[in-house]
Short mmCIF file of C-alpha atoms in Angstrom, two decimals:
data_model
loop_
_atom_site.label_atom_id
_atom_site.label_comp_id
_atom_site.label_asym_id
_atom_site.label_seq_id
_atom_site.Cartn_x
_atom_site.Cartn_y
_atom_site.Cartn_z
CA MET O 984 112.63 71.29 163.27
CA THR O 985 116.03 69.80 162.48
CA GLN O 986 119.01 71.92 161.53
CA ALA O 987 118.89 70.59 157.94
CA ASN O 988 115.21 71.55 157.54
CA LEU O 989 115.83 74.99 159.03
CA GLU O 990 118.78 75.50 156.72
CA ASN O 991 116.74 74.46 153.66
CA THR O 992 113.91 76.83 154.64
CA VAL O 993 116.29 79.75 155.05
CA LEU O 994 118.02 79.01 151.75
CA ILE O 995 114.71 78.81 149.88
CA ILE O 996 113.63 82.14 151.39
CA LEU O 997 116.95 83.75 150.42
CA ILE O 998 116.71 82.41 146.87
CA ALA O 999 113.09 83.56 146.45
CA VAL O 1000 113.74 86.99 147.95
CA GLY O 1001 116.96 87.45 145.96
CA VAL O 1002 115.42 86.54 142.60
CA GLY O 1003 112.10 88.33 143.18
CA LEU O 1004 113.49 91.58 144.52
CA GLY O 1005 116.39 91.41 142.05
CA ILE O 1006 113.95 91.42 139.16
CA TYR O 1007 111.91 94.22 140.76
CA PHE O 1008 114.84 96.56 141.40
CA ARG O 1009 116.27 95.77 137.96
CA GLY O 1010 113.02 97.04 136.47
CA GLU O 1011 113.22 100.15 138.67
CA GLY O 1012 116.69 100.91 137.32
CA ASP O 1013 118.65 100.20 140.53
CA ASP O 1014 121.26 97.90 138.99
CA GLN O 1015 123.59 97.86 142.03
CA LEU O 1016 120.97 96.65 144.51
CA SER O 1017 119.61 94.24 141.90
CA ALA O 1018 123.11 92.77 141.46
CA ILE O 1019 123.46 92.23 145.24
CA LEU O 1020 120.08 90.46 145.48
CA PHE O 1021 120.76 88.21 142.49
CA SER O 1022 124.19 87.41 143.90
CA LEU O 1023 122.62 86.46 147.22
CA ALA O 1024 120.28 84.03 145.47
CA PHE O 1025 123.08 82.52 143.34
CA ALA O 1026 125.40 82.17 146.33
CA SER O 1027 122.65 80.44 148.31
CA VAL O 1028 122.18 77.90 145.53
CA LEU O 1029 125.90 77.29 145.28
CA TYR O 1030 126.21 77.03 149.07
CA LYS O 1031 123.57 74.31 149.06
CA PHE O 1032 125.42 72.38 146.35
CA LEU O 1033 128.63 72.64 148.37
CA GLY O 1034 126.91 70.73 151.17
CA GLY O 1035 125.78 73.43 153.55
CA SER O 1036 126.89 73.38 157.22
CA GLN O 1037 126.04 69.84 158.28
CA GLU O 1038 126.21 68.82 161.94
CA GLU O 1039 129.20 66.51 161.45
CA ASN O 1040 131.30 69.34 159.96
CA SER O 1041 134.01 70.63 162.31
CA LEU O 1042 134.19 74.27 163.32
CA LYS O 1043 137.26 74.70 161.16
CA LEU O 1044 135.58 73.27 158.11
CA GLY O 1045 132.44 75.35 158.76
CA VAL O 1046 134.50 78.51 158.88
CA ILE O 1047 136.24 77.57 155.63
CA LYS O 1048 132.92 76.87 153.91
CA PHE O 1049 131.41 80.08 155.27
CA GLY O 1050 134.36 82.02 153.97
CA GLY O 1051 134.08 80.26 150.61
CA SER O 1052 130.39 81.15 150.34
CA ALA O 1053 131.17 84.76 151.23
CA ALA O 1054 133.82 84.81 148.53
CA VAL O 1055 131.34 83.34 146.04
CA LEU O 1056 128.78 85.99 147.06
CA GLY O 1057 131.33 88.75 146.53
CA GLY O 1058 132.35 87.26 143.20
CA PHE O 1059 128.78 87.15 141.97
CA ILE O 1060 128.23 90.80 143.02
CA TRP O 1061 131.36 91.87 141.13
CA LEU O 1062 130.45 89.79 138.05
CA LEU O 1063 126.91 91.13 137.82
CA SER O 1064 127.78 94.77 138.56
CA GLN O 1065 130.90 94.95 136.39
CA VAL O 1066 129.98 92.71 133.47
CA ILE O 1067 126.25 92.07 133.16
CA PHE O 1068 124.86 95.34 134.59
CA LYS O 1069 127.82 97.48 133.55
CA GLU O 1070 126.86 100.84 132.07
CA ASP O 1071 128.84 102.60 129.39
CA VAL O 1072 130.14 105.71 131.11
CA PRO O 1073 131.18 108.44 128.67
CA THR O 1074 134.49 110.18 129.11
CA ILE O 1075 134.31 113.24 131.37
CA ILE O 1076 135.59 116.36 129.68
CA GLY O 1077 136.62 119.73 131.00
CA GLU O 1078 136.70 121.07 134.55
CA SER O 1079 132.91 121.46 134.64
CA GLY O 1080 132.46 117.70 134.88
CA GLU O 1081 130.16 117.53 131.86
CA ILE O 1082 129.97 114.27 129.98
CA SER O 1083 130.09 114.27 126.19
CA LEU O 1084 127.54 112.03 124.48
CA ARG O 1085 127.64 110.70 120.95
CA THR O 1086 124.47 111.02 118.87
CA GLU O 1087 123.24 108.90 115.98
CA PRO O 1088 122.97 110.21 113.37
CA ALA O 1089 125.89 112.52 114.09
CA SER O 1090 124.75 115.18 111.60
CA GLY O 1091 121.79 116.21 109.48
CA TRP O 1092 119.68 117.41 112.43
CA TYR O 1093 119.61 119.98 115.21
CA ALA O 1094 117.64 120.58 118.40
CA ALA O 1095 115.11 123.32 117.67
CA ASP O 1096 112.67 125.49 119.57
CA THR O 1097 109.16 124.11 118.98
CA LYS O 1098 107.69 127.57 118.31
CA THR O 1099 110.37 129.39 116.34
CA GLY O 1100 112.52 126.57 114.94
CA ALA O 1101 115.65 128.35 116.24
CA PRO O 1102 118.53 126.03 117.22
CA ILE O 1103 119.04 125.50 120.95
CA ALA O 1104 121.78 123.91 123.04
CA LEU O 1105 120.67 120.59 124.52
CA ARG O 1106 121.80 119.07 127.82
CA LEU O 1107 120.44 115.99 129.58
CA ALA O 1108 120.40 115.91 133.37
CA ALA O 1109 120.50 112.64 135.35
CA GLY O 1110 120.77 113.38 139.05
CA ASP O 1111 123.79 115.57 139.66
CA THR O 1112 125.36 114.70 136.30
CA THR O 1113 124.89 116.79 133.15
CA TYR O 1114 125.20 115.18 129.75
CA ARG O 1115 125.99 117.57 126.91
CA LEU O 1116 124.81 116.85 123.38
CA PRO O 1117 126.72 118.40 120.49
CA LEU O 1118 125.26 121.64 119.13
CA HIS O 1119 124.95 121.34 115.37
CA THR O 1120 125.72 124.50 113.44
CA VAL O 1121 122.78 125.66 111.32
CA ARG O 1122 123.60 127.44 108.09
CA THR O 1123 121.15 130.28 107.55
CA ASP O 1124 121.63 130.15 103.79
CA ARG O 1125 120.32 126.59 103.77
CA ILE O 1126 117.35 127.60 105.89
CA ARG O 1127 116.53 130.34 103.37
CA SER O 1128 116.66 127.85 100.51
CA ARG O 1129 114.08 125.52 102.06
CA ARG O 1130 110.86 125.32 100.08
CA TYR O 1131 107.38 125.18 101.55
CA GLN O 1132 103.92 125.12 100.06
CA LEU O 1133 100.43 126.13 101.12
CA SER O 1134 97.78 123.41 101.11
CA GLU O 1135 94.27 124.84 101.40
CA PHE O 1136 91.89 122.93 103.69
CA GLU O 1137 89.34 125.71 104.26
CA GLU O 1138 88.51 128.86 102.34
CA GLU O 1139 91.57 131.15 102.56
CA HIS O 1140 93.02 128.88 105.25
CA PHE O 1141 96.14 126.85 104.49
CA TYR O 1142 98.51 124.32 105.98
CA LEU O 1143 102.21 125.19 105.63
CA THR O 1144 104.06 122.02 104.58
CA PRO O 1145 107.54 121.24 103.22
CA VAL O 1146 107.66 120.50 99.51
CA GLY O 1147 107.80 116.73 99.06
CA ALA O 1148 106.58 115.98 102.59
CA PRO O 1149 102.94 117.14 102.79
CA GLU O 1150 102.32 115.01 105.88
CA ASP O 1151 104.78 117.11 107.93
CA THR O 1152 102.62 120.14 108.68
CA LEU O 1153 104.65 123.06 110.07
CA GLY O 1154 101.66 125.19 110.97
CA GLN O 1155 98.72 127.11 109.53
CA VAL O 1156 98.31 130.43 107.77
CA TYR O 1157 95.37 132.54 106.65
CA LEU O 1158 95.37 134.57 103.46
CA SER O 1159 95.11 137.68 105.62
CA ASP O 1160 98.39 136.68 107.30
CA ILE O 1161 100.06 137.02 103.90
CA LEU O 1162 98.30 140.04 102.47
CA GLY O 1163 97.26 141.89 105.63
CA GLU O 1164 93.84 142.58 107.09
CA SER O 1165 93.05 145.27 104.48
CA ILE O 1166 93.20 142.86 101.53
CA GLY O 1167 89.40 142.78 101.23
CA LYS O 1168 89.16 146.56 100.84
CA LYS O 1169 92.00 146.65 98.33
CA ALA O 1170 90.50 143.84 96.26
CA GLY O 1171 87.20 145.68 96.12
CA ASP O 1172 88.87 148.70 94.53
CA LEU O 1173 90.37 146.75 91.64
CA SER O 1174 89.39 147.68 88.11
CA ALA O 1175 89.29 145.46 85.02
CA GLY O 1176 92.59 146.91 83.87
CA ASP O 1177 94.36 145.49 86.92
CA ALA O 1178 93.83 141.88 85.78
CA PHE O 1179 96.00 140.21 83.12
CA VAL O 1180 94.93 136.96 81.49
CA PHE O 1181 97.12 134.87 79.18
CA THR O 1182 97.64 131.23 78.23
CA LEU O 1183 100.95 129.36 78.27
CA PHE O 1184 101.64 126.26 76.16
CA PRO O 1185 104.45 124.17 77.76
CA HIS O 1186 105.30 122.34 74.54
CA LEU O 1187 104.74 125.11 71.99
CA GLY O 1188 107.67 127.35 71.06
CA GLY O 1189 107.08 131.07 71.51
CA LYS O 1190 104.26 130.55 74.00
CA ARG O 1191 105.99 128.79 76.87
CA THR O 1192 106.67 131.89 79.01
CA SER O 1193 104.86 135.12 79.88
CA ALA O 1194 107.78 137.07 78.31
CA GLU O 1195 107.21 135.32 74.97
CA ILE O 1196 103.48 136.13 75.16
CA GLU O 1197 104.40 139.77 75.93
CA ASN O 1198 106.64 140.00 72.87
CA THR O 1199 103.95 138.52 70.65
CA LEU O 1200 101.31 140.97 71.90
CA VAL O 1201 103.66 143.97 71.54
CA ARG O 1202 104.71 142.98 67.97
CA SER O 1203 101.10 142.45 66.93
CA GLY O 1204 100.09 145.83 68.32
CA LYS O 1205 97.68 144.38 70.88
CA ARG O 1206 99.79 145.88 73.66
CA GLU O 1207 102.07 148.92 73.70
CA THR O 1208 104.27 147.66 76.56
CA VAL O 1209 105.01 144.43 78.33
CA PHE O 1210 103.06 143.25 81.35
CA PRO O 1211 103.75 145.51 84.35
CA PHE O 1212 104.43 142.73 86.83
CA PRO O 1213 108.10 142.35 87.88
CA PHE O 1214 108.42 138.64 87.16
CA ILE O 1215 108.31 136.08 84.35
CA ILE O 1216 106.33 132.84 84.44
CA LYS O 1217 107.70 129.81 82.60
CA SER O 1218 105.76 126.60 81.89
CA TYR O 1219 107.24 123.17 81.13
CA GLY O 1220 105.43 119.85 81.25
CA THR O 1221 102.97 120.03 84.12
CA LEU O 1222 105.26 122.34 86.11
CA TYR O 1223 105.94 126.05 86.21
CA SER O 1224 108.51 128.42 87.68
CA VAL O 1225 108.52 132.13 88.48
CA LYS O 1226 111.65 134.33 88.30
CA THR O 1227 112.26 138.03 88.79
CA ARG O 1228 112.32 140.07 85.61
CA ASP O 1229 115.50 142.03 86.44
CA ASP O 1230 117.99 139.35 87.48
CA TYR O 1231 116.07 136.08 86.95
CA ALA O 1232 116.28 135.24 90.66
CA PRO O 1233 114.02 132.25 91.42
CA ILE O 1234 110.78 132.93 93.27
CA VAL O 1235 109.10 129.58 92.63
CA VAL O 1236 110.87 126.55 91.15
CA ASP O 1237 109.34 123.34 89.76
CA GLN O 1238 105.86 123.97 91.17
CA GLU O 1239 103.16 121.48 90.18
CA VAL O 1240 100.06 122.94 88.58
CA LEU O 1241 97.24 122.80 91.13
CA GLN O 1242 93.71 124.17 91.04
CA LYS O 1243 92.57 126.62 93.71
CA ASN O 1244 96.14 127.20 94.79
CA PRO O 1245 96.91 130.93 94.26
CA LEU O 1246 100.42 132.25 94.52
CA VAL O 1247 101.05 135.65 96.14
CA ILE O 1248 104.20 137.67 95.36
CA PRO O 1249 104.89 140.88 97.32
CA GLU O 1250 106.35 143.97 95.65
CA LYS O 1251 107.77 147.02 97.42
CA GLN O 1252 106.64 150.24 95.78
CA ALA O 1253 108.76 153.36 95.18
CA ASP O 1254 107.04 155.15 98.10
CA GLY O 1255 107.89 152.28 100.46
CA SER O 1256 104.39 150.80 100.57
CA MET O 1257 103.71 147.15 99.74
CA ALA O 1258 101.68 145.81 96.83
CA TYR O 1259 100.88 142.18 96.08
CA TRP O 1260 100.57 140.19 92.88
CA VAL O 1261 98.09 137.31 93.00
CA LEU O 1262 98.81 134.57 90.44
CA TYR O 1263 96.04 132.12 89.73
CA ILE O 1264 95.77 129.21 87.27
CA VAL O 1265 92.19 129.36 86.03
CA HIS O 1266 92.29 126.38 83.64
CA ALA O 1267 94.82 123.72 82.68
CA ASN O 1268 94.69 120.68 80.41
CA PHE O 1269 97.43 118.06 80.00
CA LEU O 1270 95.26 115.11 78.89
CA ASN O 1271 95.29 115.71 75.16
CA THR O 1272 97.45 113.19 73.31
CA ASP O 1273 98.80 116.09 71.24
CA GLU O 1274 101.24 117.75 73.64
CA SER O 1275 101.24 120.95 71.59
CA LYS O 1276 97.68 121.52 72.84
CA HIS O 1277 98.56 121.25 76.51
CA TYR O 1278 98.00 124.61 78.19
CA MET O 1279 97.63 126.50 81.47
CA GLU O 1280 95.56 129.69 81.57
CA TRP O 1281 96.84 132.33 84.00
CA THR O 1282 95.22 135.32 85.68
CA VAL O 1283 97.52 137.86 87.34
CA VAL O 1284 96.01 140.59 89.52
CA LYS O 1285 97.74 143.42 91.36
CA VAL O 1286 96.37 144.21 94.80
CA GLY O 1287 97.27 147.52 96.40
#
């Protein structure tokens, strides 16, 4: 085999190995080794175009060309590692050597425990380096103001979902989880006097709220006192809201009328025990062209 053929064979092997292994190690995430292998392949190609080390070349010229190829190889390694494969290295902060990362979006979210939803500090570890993500401050008042709803999928078994995003299920809850295991016994002891039935007309003055119905019944002599439950129900359109009787604090706001979707409101008694008010819409009709005839019929029952 002549020197030219041997040289061509070696160059082809170097090019194939450099490109093949360069691609492989690039996929494995080893950018430095990948840059060296690609540079070896590129330098081999360039060396060939420069004329190689032909037999008629003098020793001096061969040394110059070898040095030039080495310089080209080094240049390719620097170019690939510093420009093409260069990684954005965040600025190191503090004496601990932690690296601060920027997140997108920068606000409107926080890292949370998957079971409790409590905020947690988040750090990413890559080898010996720790990357610290910013800890977003969570305002407890905003957490308290979040609204959720129960979506029944089995008897007395509900999904807990955010209002406006029913596809984001937060978990499940049974009716016994709300009222306690003794709810069945308490419900069995109820008498007819513990249930209150009335009809609200969203578009009819004087009959839009439970307080207005109370006043009408008291004035007409059908009741001596107002309803004993500590809240007022207001209807408007196809929505309703529930507020406390004493200070009008919201309990439920802008709730859509749904069938088979009872609402349970706890009440602490004077002796410290708990009682529960179950609110249930028995009938509702909003299809009549005469809006004054739209109605929702309520049943309110005290349990405990």
